[in-house]
GROMACS .gro file of C-alpha atoms in nm:
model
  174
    1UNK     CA    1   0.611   0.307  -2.045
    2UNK     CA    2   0.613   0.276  -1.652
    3UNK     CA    3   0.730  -0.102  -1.511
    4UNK     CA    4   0.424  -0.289  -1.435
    5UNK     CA    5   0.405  -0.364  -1.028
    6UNK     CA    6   0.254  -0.720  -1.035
    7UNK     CA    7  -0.030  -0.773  -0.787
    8UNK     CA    8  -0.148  -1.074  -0.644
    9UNK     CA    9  -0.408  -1.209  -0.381
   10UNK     CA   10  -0.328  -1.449  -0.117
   11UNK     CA   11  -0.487  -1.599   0.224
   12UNK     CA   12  -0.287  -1.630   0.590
   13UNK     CA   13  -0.157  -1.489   0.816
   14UNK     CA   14   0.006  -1.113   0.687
   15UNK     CA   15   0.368  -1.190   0.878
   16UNK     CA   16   0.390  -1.544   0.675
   17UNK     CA   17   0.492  -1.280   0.346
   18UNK     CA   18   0.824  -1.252   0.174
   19UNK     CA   19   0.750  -0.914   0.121
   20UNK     CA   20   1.047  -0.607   0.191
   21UNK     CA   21   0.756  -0.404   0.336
   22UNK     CA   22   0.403  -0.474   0.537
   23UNK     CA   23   0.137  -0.228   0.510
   24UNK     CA   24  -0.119  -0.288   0.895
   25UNK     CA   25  -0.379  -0.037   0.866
   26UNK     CA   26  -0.516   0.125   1.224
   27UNK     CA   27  -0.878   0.244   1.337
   28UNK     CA   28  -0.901   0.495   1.525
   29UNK     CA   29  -0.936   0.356   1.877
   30UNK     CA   30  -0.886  -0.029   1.825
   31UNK     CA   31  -0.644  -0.195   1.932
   32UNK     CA   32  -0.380  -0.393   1.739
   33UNK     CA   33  -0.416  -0.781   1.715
   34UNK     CA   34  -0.066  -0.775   1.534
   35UNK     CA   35   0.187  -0.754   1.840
   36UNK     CA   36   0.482  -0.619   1.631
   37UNK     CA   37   0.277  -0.237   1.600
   38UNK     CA   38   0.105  -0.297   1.964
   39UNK     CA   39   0.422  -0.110   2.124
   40UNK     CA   40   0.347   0.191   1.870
   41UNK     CA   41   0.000   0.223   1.948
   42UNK     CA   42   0.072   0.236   2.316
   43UNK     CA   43   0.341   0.494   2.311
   44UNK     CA   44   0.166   0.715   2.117
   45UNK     CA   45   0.360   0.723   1.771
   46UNK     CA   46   0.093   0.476   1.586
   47UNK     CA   47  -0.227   0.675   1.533
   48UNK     CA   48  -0.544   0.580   1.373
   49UNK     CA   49  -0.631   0.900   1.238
   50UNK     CA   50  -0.623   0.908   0.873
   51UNK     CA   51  -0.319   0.915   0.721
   52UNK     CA   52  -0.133   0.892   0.993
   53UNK     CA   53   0.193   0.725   0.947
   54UNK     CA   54   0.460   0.531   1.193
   55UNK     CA   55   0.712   0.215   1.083
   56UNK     CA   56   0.846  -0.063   1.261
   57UNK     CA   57   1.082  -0.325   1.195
   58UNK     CA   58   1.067  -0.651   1.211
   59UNK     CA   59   1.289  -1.008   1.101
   60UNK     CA   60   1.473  -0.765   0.888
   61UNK     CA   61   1.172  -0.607   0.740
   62UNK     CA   62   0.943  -0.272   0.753
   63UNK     CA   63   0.621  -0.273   0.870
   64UNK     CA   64   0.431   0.095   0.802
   65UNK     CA   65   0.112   0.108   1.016
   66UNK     CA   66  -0.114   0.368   0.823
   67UNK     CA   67  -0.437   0.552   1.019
   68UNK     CA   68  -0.774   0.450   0.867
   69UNK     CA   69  -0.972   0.664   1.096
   70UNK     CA   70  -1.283   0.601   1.231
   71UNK     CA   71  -1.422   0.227   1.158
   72UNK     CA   72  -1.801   0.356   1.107
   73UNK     CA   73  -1.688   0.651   0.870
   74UNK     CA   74  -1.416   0.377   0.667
   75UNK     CA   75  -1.537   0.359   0.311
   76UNK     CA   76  -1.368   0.258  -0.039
   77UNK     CA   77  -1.221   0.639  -0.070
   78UNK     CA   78  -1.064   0.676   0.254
   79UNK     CA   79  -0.898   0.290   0.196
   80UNK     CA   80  -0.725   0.432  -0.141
   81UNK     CA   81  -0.619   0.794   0.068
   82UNK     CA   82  -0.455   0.524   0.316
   83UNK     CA   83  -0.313   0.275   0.049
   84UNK     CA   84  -0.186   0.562  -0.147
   85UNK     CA   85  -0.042   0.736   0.201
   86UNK     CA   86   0.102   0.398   0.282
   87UNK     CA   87   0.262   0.343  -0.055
   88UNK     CA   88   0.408   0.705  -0.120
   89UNK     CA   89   0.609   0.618   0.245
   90UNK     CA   90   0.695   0.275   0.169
   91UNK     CA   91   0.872   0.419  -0.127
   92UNK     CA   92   1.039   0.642  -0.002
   93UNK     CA   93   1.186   0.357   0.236
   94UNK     CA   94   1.293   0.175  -0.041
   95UNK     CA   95   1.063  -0.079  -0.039
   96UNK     CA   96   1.055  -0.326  -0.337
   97UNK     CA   97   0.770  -0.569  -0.242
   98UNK     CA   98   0.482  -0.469  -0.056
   99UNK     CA   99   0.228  -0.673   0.169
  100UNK     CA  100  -0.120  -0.501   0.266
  101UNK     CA  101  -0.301  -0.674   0.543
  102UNK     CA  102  -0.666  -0.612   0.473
  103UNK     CA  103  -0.819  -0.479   0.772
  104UNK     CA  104  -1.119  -0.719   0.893
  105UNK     CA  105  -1.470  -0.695   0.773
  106UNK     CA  106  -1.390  -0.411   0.528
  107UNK     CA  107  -1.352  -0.580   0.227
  108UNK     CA  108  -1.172  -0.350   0.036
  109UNK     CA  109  -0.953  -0.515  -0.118
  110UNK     CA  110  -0.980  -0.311  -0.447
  111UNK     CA  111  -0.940   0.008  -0.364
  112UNK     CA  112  -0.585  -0.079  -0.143
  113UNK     CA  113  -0.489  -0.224  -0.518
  114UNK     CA  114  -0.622   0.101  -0.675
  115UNK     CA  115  -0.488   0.360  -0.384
  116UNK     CA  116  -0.152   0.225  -0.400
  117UNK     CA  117  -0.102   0.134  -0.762
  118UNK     CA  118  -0.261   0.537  -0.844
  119UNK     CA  119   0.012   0.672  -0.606
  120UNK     CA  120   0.316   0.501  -0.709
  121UNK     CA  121   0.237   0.605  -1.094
  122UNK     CA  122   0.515   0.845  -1.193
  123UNK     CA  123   0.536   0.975  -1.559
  124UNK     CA  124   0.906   0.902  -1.664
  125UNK     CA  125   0.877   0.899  -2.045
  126UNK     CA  126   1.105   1.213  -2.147
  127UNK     CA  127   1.348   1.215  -1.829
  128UNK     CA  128   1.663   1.130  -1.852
  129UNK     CA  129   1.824   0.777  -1.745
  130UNK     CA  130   2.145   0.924  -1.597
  131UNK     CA  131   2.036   0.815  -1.264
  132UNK     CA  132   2.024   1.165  -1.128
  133UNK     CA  133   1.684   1.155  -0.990
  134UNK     CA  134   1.665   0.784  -0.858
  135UNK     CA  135   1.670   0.868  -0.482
  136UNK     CA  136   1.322   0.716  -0.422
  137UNK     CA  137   1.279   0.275  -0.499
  138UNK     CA  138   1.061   0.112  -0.745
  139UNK     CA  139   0.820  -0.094  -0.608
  140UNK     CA  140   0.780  -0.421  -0.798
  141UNK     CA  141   0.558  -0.624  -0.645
  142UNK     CA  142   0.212  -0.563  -0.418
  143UNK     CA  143   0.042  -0.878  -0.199
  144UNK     CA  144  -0.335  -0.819  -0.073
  145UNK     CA  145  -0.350  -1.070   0.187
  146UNK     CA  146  -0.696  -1.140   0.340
  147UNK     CA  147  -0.916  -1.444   0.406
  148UNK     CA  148  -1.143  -1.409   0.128
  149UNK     CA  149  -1.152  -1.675  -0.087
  150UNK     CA  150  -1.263  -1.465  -0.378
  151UNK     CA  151  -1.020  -1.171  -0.346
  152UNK     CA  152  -0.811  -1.319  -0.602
  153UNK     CA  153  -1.097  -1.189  -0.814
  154UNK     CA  154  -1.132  -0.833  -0.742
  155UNK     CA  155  -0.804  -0.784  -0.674
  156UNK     CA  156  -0.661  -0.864  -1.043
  157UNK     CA  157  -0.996  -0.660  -1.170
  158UNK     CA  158  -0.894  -0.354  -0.972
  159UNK     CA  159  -0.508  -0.399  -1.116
  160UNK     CA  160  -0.629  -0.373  -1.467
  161UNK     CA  161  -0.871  -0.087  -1.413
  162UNK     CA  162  -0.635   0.111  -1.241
  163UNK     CA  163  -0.354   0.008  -1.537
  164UNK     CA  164  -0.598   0.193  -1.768
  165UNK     CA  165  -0.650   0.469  -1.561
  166UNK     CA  166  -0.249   0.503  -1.573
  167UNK     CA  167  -0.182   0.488  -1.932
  168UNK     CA  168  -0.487   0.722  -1.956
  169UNK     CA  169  -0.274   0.988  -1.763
  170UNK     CA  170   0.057   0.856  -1.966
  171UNK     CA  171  -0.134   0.959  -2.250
  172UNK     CA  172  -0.264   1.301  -2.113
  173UNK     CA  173   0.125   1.322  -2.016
  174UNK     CA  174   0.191   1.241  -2.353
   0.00000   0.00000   0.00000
């Protein structure tokens, strides 16, 4: 059975986390309120395209900045493509704890639960524990940070439907 990433819901401001790893999404043509990934977007390496990836550091932590594309074509499926594009990369980093800053007015704070929980399922049940194949972190813990008061709310539902979805596919696995 896969380790459980626990997910939680919290207002402020996204830098005030003790998260490993900070997830700032990008639209296509905005420009950044967060001054760590303003030097990005100016030199070209930060893109808002979809799926477009670029990391920072900062205070001795990562901060991916993930393209959302265009604000008027944004929707619940292209937030999970970016959370689960985010996630996969994260990861990779090594990232233990990660903190998504939901972009503003969006509201989708379920599906960046459901994008990134979906991509960091792996099926691990019959390999071995010899450490052979442990290059890549696993991520413990996921923070939705975002001013709405009742986030707390959709984010735990969209933990526990995407939980099902993944023992579903342990059990196709299976």
């Amino acid at each position: 059975m896969p380790s459980t990433i626990q997910v939680s819901a919290r207002s402020g401001a996204p830098q005030d986390t003790d998260a490993d790893t900070r997830v700032v999404g990008l639209f296509e043509g905005d420009a950044p309120d967060d001054e760590t990934i303003r030097p990005l977007v100016e030199s070209g390496e930060a893109k808002g395209g979809l799926r477009k990836l670029a990391v920072t550091h900062e205070d001795r932590r990562r901060v991916v900045v993930v393209g959302l594309g265009k604000r008027d074509e944004f929707d619940h499926e292209r937030a999970r493509v970016a959370a689960g594009t985010a996630a996969q990369r994260a990861r990779e980093l090594g990232a233990k704890r990660l903190s998504w800053a939901v972009p503003g007015g969006t509201g989708a704070h379920a599906p960046l639960v459901e994008g990134t929980l979906l991509a960091l399922y792996e099926f691990t049940q019959f390999k071995s524990s010899s450490g052979e194949n442990e290059d890549t972190a696993q991520v413990e813990a996921l923070e939705v940070v975002t001013g709405d008061a009742h986030a707390g709310e959709a984010v735990e539902a969209a933990r526990v439907r995407t939980e099902a979805a993944n023992a579903t596919r342990d059990l196709q696995n299976t």
